[in-house]
Amino acid sequence: MDKTVAAELILSWEKELDLEWKSILADSPLVKLINTGIEDRRLYGLYLRETFHYTRHNSRNQALVVQNIPGNTVQEIQYAKYCLNHALEETGHEFMALHDLNSLGIGHFTPQDFPEPLPETRSLIHYLYSISESGNPYQRLGYSFWAEGSYRYFQSVLSACRKNMQLANNNMTFFVQHSDIDDHHYQEIKDLITSLPLTTNDCKAINKVMIESLQQTAQVLSGVCRSYESQLKRDKEFKI
Amino acid sequence: MDKTVAAELILSWEKELDLEWKSILADSPLVKLINTGIEDRRLYGLYLRETFHYTRHNSRNQALVVQNIPGNTVQEIQYAKYCLNHALEETGHEFMALHDLNSLGIGHFTPQDFPEPLPETRSLIHYLYSISESGNPYQRLGYSFWAEGSYRYFQSVLSACRKNMQLANNNMTFFVQHSDIDDHHYQEIKDLITSLPLTTNDCKAINKVMIESLQQTAQVLSGVCRSYESQLKRDKEFKI
Amino acid sequence: MDKTVAAELILSWEKELDLEWKSILADSPLVKLINTGIEDRRLYGLYLRETFHYTRHNSRNQALVVQNIPGNTVQEIQYAKYCLNHALEETGHEFMALHDLNSLGIGHFTPQDFPEPLPETRSLIHYLYSISESGNPYQRLGYSFWAEGSYRYFQSVLSACRKNMQLANNNMTFFVQHSDIDDHHYQEIKDLITSLPLTTNDCKAINKVMIESLQQTAQVLSGVCRSYESQLKRDKEFKI
Amino acid sequence: MDKTVAAELILSWEKELDLEWKSILADSPLVKLINTGIEDRRLYGLYLRETFHYTRHNSRNQALVVQNIPGNTVQEIQYAKYCLNHALEETGHEFMALHDLNSLGIGHFTPQDFPEPLPETRSLIHYLYSISESGNPYQRLGYSFWAEGSYRYFQSVLSACRKNMQLANNNMTFFVQHSDIDDHHYQEIKDLITSLPLTTNDCKAINKVMIESLQQTAQVLSGVCRSYESQLKRDKEFKI
């Protein structure tokens, strides 16, 4: 794409994301719960449980995209390589979430015998497979676009958790690692978008998946909150 | 299965569904919205829009199940025929939802140029494909089991809509038709379950999909509510 | 389609098939082998083994086609119903091939413990899934078109087998049954093609799959011959 | 696996491949044709045409394997990374075959408008997708195992072509590049097999795919020969 056009496009997406994030954070029951100063690490554990689930699928659905790229031009080959490289980088990251979960002192979990995901997480996972294996081959970039640039948005919520739940770096390797590589990845994805010959339809599809996948992720956060509260209610000795 | 065992199993599923439905209806933002006495037919229209989407896939994912049946025994062949017959019966039912939507006086929609599904609906659709094409071959029966016996649960919500939105039978052909055939289908599925040599694992898988697919459908209802409210907010003249 | 146009189209396909069949039969190592007057029923058994495999998938990939039909018009819904009905009719037909195989006195086979398909058969099966679940939704008609009208082509080869291998009707139920229903099915598929609003592209896709699926089936026949000869060579007491 | 066990296993596979290759080369009509001293570059062109087709799918079906790996252990994650890395390396290699084809002076081809594959090549491609996306997750290693160590077997045939058809390195970039990286890849795959905790069933599945995929490739070579001869016959001015 023309560099100026790409820069404007990216800027407009960032503005839209800014609004969406503000609206999500303002309405989020999970954020409200955290802001009451909650000290219970099990809430963080429930969040890590869901993170384990969708993260383990992210590498796979990212790799699936290559089935869908025509591969007739240098740029298409370049994009296929980006997808595989990105899938490669994400492979096994769920083990960081697992490590963090097991570091909390609230139980020991293994991948073989892991609790089932919440319906909202299942929904997100299926959504991501769906947009990866069919439809516009570029649309999954909308997910990566917001995901790689998201740390700034929940930094303050995360800090609240860290303080109130007395979390050390060793309980947060997933976040520490990802916030480190995020800046790099975010630049990479912006460069990629600039270099690809995206059509108006491609850009619309990317934009749609960007907003929808963020909203689906927000549903996961609400699900974590709901799950925490209903477990508290039902069961005095609740377990993840 | 032994007839007594099957009858007990079915009874236990019905009890579990009863609880799940009560919990869903109690928490559902859509039900709360309807119970405020809302008269706006566009809310019903948004619901029909999503119904059109998942219904058009139900016949397809039902047919997919046959990929997954070993087909080594007479009963397995019988079950494959049930799946194809059921798919055959559901084919084209989305046109009833379309008819109802177009009868509301809020716009004219065609299948060729239909608005995209909400992300929650997309997820439900992908979920149903996923449990149809992989995993336990009997598990989709869990979806049919609750779906065919569900009218009693939302009858009162539907009645509220009918009254407040001044809906006639001609605006509700999808519901009228389905509640008619439901009793028949529900008996059929209970007979089928009784006749199949289901193992404990099969029953667990059916039970799991029963609850999960109901929860995913509840997500769609919440999505309809969210979509209605966000459209109201953003846009004075909102369109489906 | 216009009836005259459809009749001409069908005639042109029949002519093309005539040429393709002649070329296949002229080059086929299996036909050459049979024409040496071979009396060994195990060759027929090897053929039935492969027939069991692809037949058991034919109902499944036929059902898959409905994933691919837009379903926006009455004719498309009609075509979806044809696919499901056709899948329904084919369900379980592999048991006829199994019956015939077990009637030969060369061993007893069960679906649960059946020898693996040859690579060529595996390819045919995957090819049929591939053209059923993606690409032009009408193209699988090309496979049905030649398959339903194929008995005339290999009648003489079949007669040679029947005579030389001393096969009775009870050893050939698969063929007897299919040649009976073929005339009916062949008329049905010609009527369907005439009734559908096929575009030039649809017709090209049907034509392509017609030739390709026939060629892939010819590969299976060559595989049967290769397998027979290599087993003869390697093993004095070869088993299917 | 235990190192000694792995070394013995690999040795036994190499011996089996040795026999299979000898049998293939002895029977191959293409090798016979080349050994008549044929100078016609179009034969090489037909081979490159098929190479373009299956090569463009190799990266994709390699990537597909990750959908099939449980990913519960360090070794499974390691294997998933190998698959993605290997897919990455193969991405775009079909453009080397295209370059070589276009360098022969027998026509200009583009990926967008490329002649269709032969049925044998289609068969190979479908076979590879089939064994990549279903069945034993390790079995595709059988394909890589022979493919990475294959240059020694057709070196002499290739030399004959090079001499008789007056081919320069620039007409053979695909082969030159691959024979260079092969030694490295072959060592890599042997190390991988040694490091993985393969069960007896895994090894059997790998062995089966090794032989079958080699045989399917041999069919492609025969198809190239058949296609050359039939085009010579049919058409004085034959085109690829």
Short mmCIF file of N, CA and C in Angstrom, two decimals, chain A residues 20 27 116 119-120 122-124 126-127 129-131 133 208 212 215-216 219 226, chain B residues 27 116-120 122-124 126-127 130 208 212 215-216 219 226 233-234:
data_model
loop_
_atom_site.label_atom_id
_atom_site.label_comp_id
_atom_site.label_asym_id
_atom_site.label_seq_id
_atom_site.Cartn_x
_atom_site.Cartn_y
_atom_site.Cartn_z
N GLU A 20 -13.06 1.70 21.60
CA GLU A 20 -13.61 0.40 21.98
C GLU A 20 -13.06 -0.05 23.33
N ASP A 27 -17.16 -0.54 31.13
CA ASP A 27 -18.31 -1.42 31.43
C ASP A 27 -17.91 -2.73 32.09
N GLU A 116 -12.10 -27.47 31.81
CA GLU A 116 -12.68 -27.00 30.54
C GLU A 116 -12.76 -25.47 30.48
N PRO A 119 -17.73 -20.94 28.49
CA PRO A 119 -18.39 -20.79 27.18
C PRO A 119 -17.87 -19.59 26.39
N GLU A 120 -17.57 -18.51 27.08
CA GLU A 120 -17.08 -17.32 26.38
C GLU A 120 -15.73 -17.58 25.73
N ARG A 122 -14.60 -20.59 24.82
CA ARG A 122 -14.89 -21.50 23.72
C ARG A 122 -15.38 -20.70 22.51
N SER A 123 -16.18 -19.72 22.80
CA SER A 123 -16.69 -18.85 21.75
C SER A 123 -15.54 -18.12 21.04
N LEU A 124 -14.64 -17.55 21.81
CA LEU A 124 -13.50 -16.85 21.21
C LEU A 124 -12.66 -17.80 20.36
N HIS A 126 -13.48 -20.63 18.88
CA HIS A 126 -14.15 -21.02 17.64
C HIS A 126 -14.22 -19.87 16.66
N TYR A 127 -14.42 -18.69 17.20
CA TYR A 127 -14.43 -17.51 16.33
C TYR A 127 -13.09 -17.39 15.60
N TYR A 129 -10.77 -19.71 14.92
CA TYR A 129 -10.62 -20.74 13.88
C TYR A 129 -11.45 -20.36 12.65
N SER A 130 -12.67 -19.90 12.91
CA SER A 130 -13.56 -19.59 11.81
C SER A 130 -12.99 -18.51 10.90
N ILE A 131 -12.46 -17.44 11.49
CA ILE A 131 -11.94 -16.35 10.63
C ILE A 131 -10.55 -16.70 10.09
N GLU A 133 -9.66 -19.96 8.98
CA GLU A 133 -9.71 -21.01 7.96
C GLU A 133 -10.66 -20.69 6.81
N LYS A 208 -13.17 -5.42 10.72
CA LYS A 208 -14.28 -6.14 11.33
C LYS A 208 -13.76 -7.18 12.35
N GLU A 212 -14.46 -7.30 16.37
CA GLU A 212 -15.17 -8.48 16.87
C GLU A 212 -14.32 -9.33 17.80
N GLN A 215 -14.05 -7.64 21.10
CA GLN A 215 -15.30 -7.81 21.86
C GLN A 215 -15.44 -9.22 22.42
N GLN A 216 -15.05 -10.21 21.62
CA GLN A 216 -15.12 -11.59 22.11
C GLN A 216 -14.18 -11.80 23.28
N GLN A 219 -15.71 -10.44 26.31
CA GLN A 219 -16.67 -11.41 26.85
C GLN A 219 -15.98 -12.43 27.75
N ARG A 226 -17.91 -13.50 36.11
CA ARG A 226 -19.12 -14.26 36.41
C ARG A 226 -18.78 -15.58 37.08
N ASP B 27 -30.29 -14.72 34.47
CA ASP B 27 -29.18 -13.79 34.23
C ASP B 27 -29.29 -13.05 32.90
N GLU B 116 -24.26 -9.58 8.22
CA GLU B 116 -23.37 -10.58 8.82
C GLU B 116 -23.85 -10.99 10.21
N PRO B 117 -23.52 -12.19 10.64
CA PRO B 117 -23.90 -12.59 12.00
C PRO B 117 -23.09 -11.84 13.06
N LEU B 118 -23.63 -11.76 14.24
CA LEU B 118 -22.85 -11.27 15.38
C LEU B 118 -21.71 -12.25 15.68
N PRO B 119 -20.64 -11.77 16.31
CA PRO B 119 -19.55 -12.70 16.64
C PRO B 119 -20.02 -13.89 17.49
N GLU B 120 -20.96 -13.65 18.39
CA GLU B 120 -21.45 -14.75 19.23
C GLU B 120 -22.13 -15.82 18.38
N ARG B 122 -21.51 -16.36 15.17
CA ARG B 122 -20.43 -16.99 14.41
C ARG B 122 -19.76 -18.07 15.26
N SER B 123 -19.60 -17.77 16.53
CA SER B 123 -18.99 -18.75 17.43
C SER B 123 -19.88 -19.97 17.62
N LEU B 124 -21.17 -19.72 17.85
CA LEU B 124 -22.10 -20.84 18.00
C LEU B 124 -22.04 -21.73 16.76
N HIS B 126 -19.61 -22.05 14.56
CA HIS B 126 -18.35 -22.79 14.47
C HIS B 126 -18.29 -23.89 15.53
N TYR B 127 -18.82 -23.59 16.70
CA TYR B 127 -18.88 -24.61 17.75
C TYR B 127 -19.66 -25.83 17.26
N SER B 130 -17.74 -27.74 14.83
CA SER B 130 -16.63 -28.42 15.49
C SER B 130 -17.08 -29.69 16.20
N LYS B 208 -22.20 -33.12 27.84
CA LYS B 208 -21.32 -31.95 27.75
C LYS B 208 -21.78 -31.01 26.63
N GLU B 212 -23.01 -27.18 26.88
CA GLU B 212 -22.20 -26.19 26.17
C GLU B 212 -22.97 -25.49 25.06
N GLN B 215 -25.32 -23.06 26.48
CA GLN B 215 -24.60 -21.86 26.93
C GLN B 215 -24.18 -20.98 25.76
N GLN B 216 -23.73 -21.61 24.67
CA GLN B 216 -23.33 -20.82 23.50
C GLN B 216 -24.54 -20.10 22.91
N GLN B 219 -25.19 -17.12 24.84
CA GLN B 219 -24.29 -16.04 24.42
C GLN B 219 -24.89 -15.26 23.25
N ARG B 226 -26.93 -6.84 23.48
CA ARG B 226 -25.81 -5.91 23.35
C ARG B 226 -25.90 -5.12 22.04
N LYS B 233 -27.84 3.36 21.10
CA LYS B 233 -26.98 4.42 21.60
C LYS B 233 -26.36 5.22 20.45
N ARG B 234 -25.74 4.46 19.54
CA ARG B 234 -24.95 5.09 18.49
C ARG B 234 -25.77 5.81 17.44
#
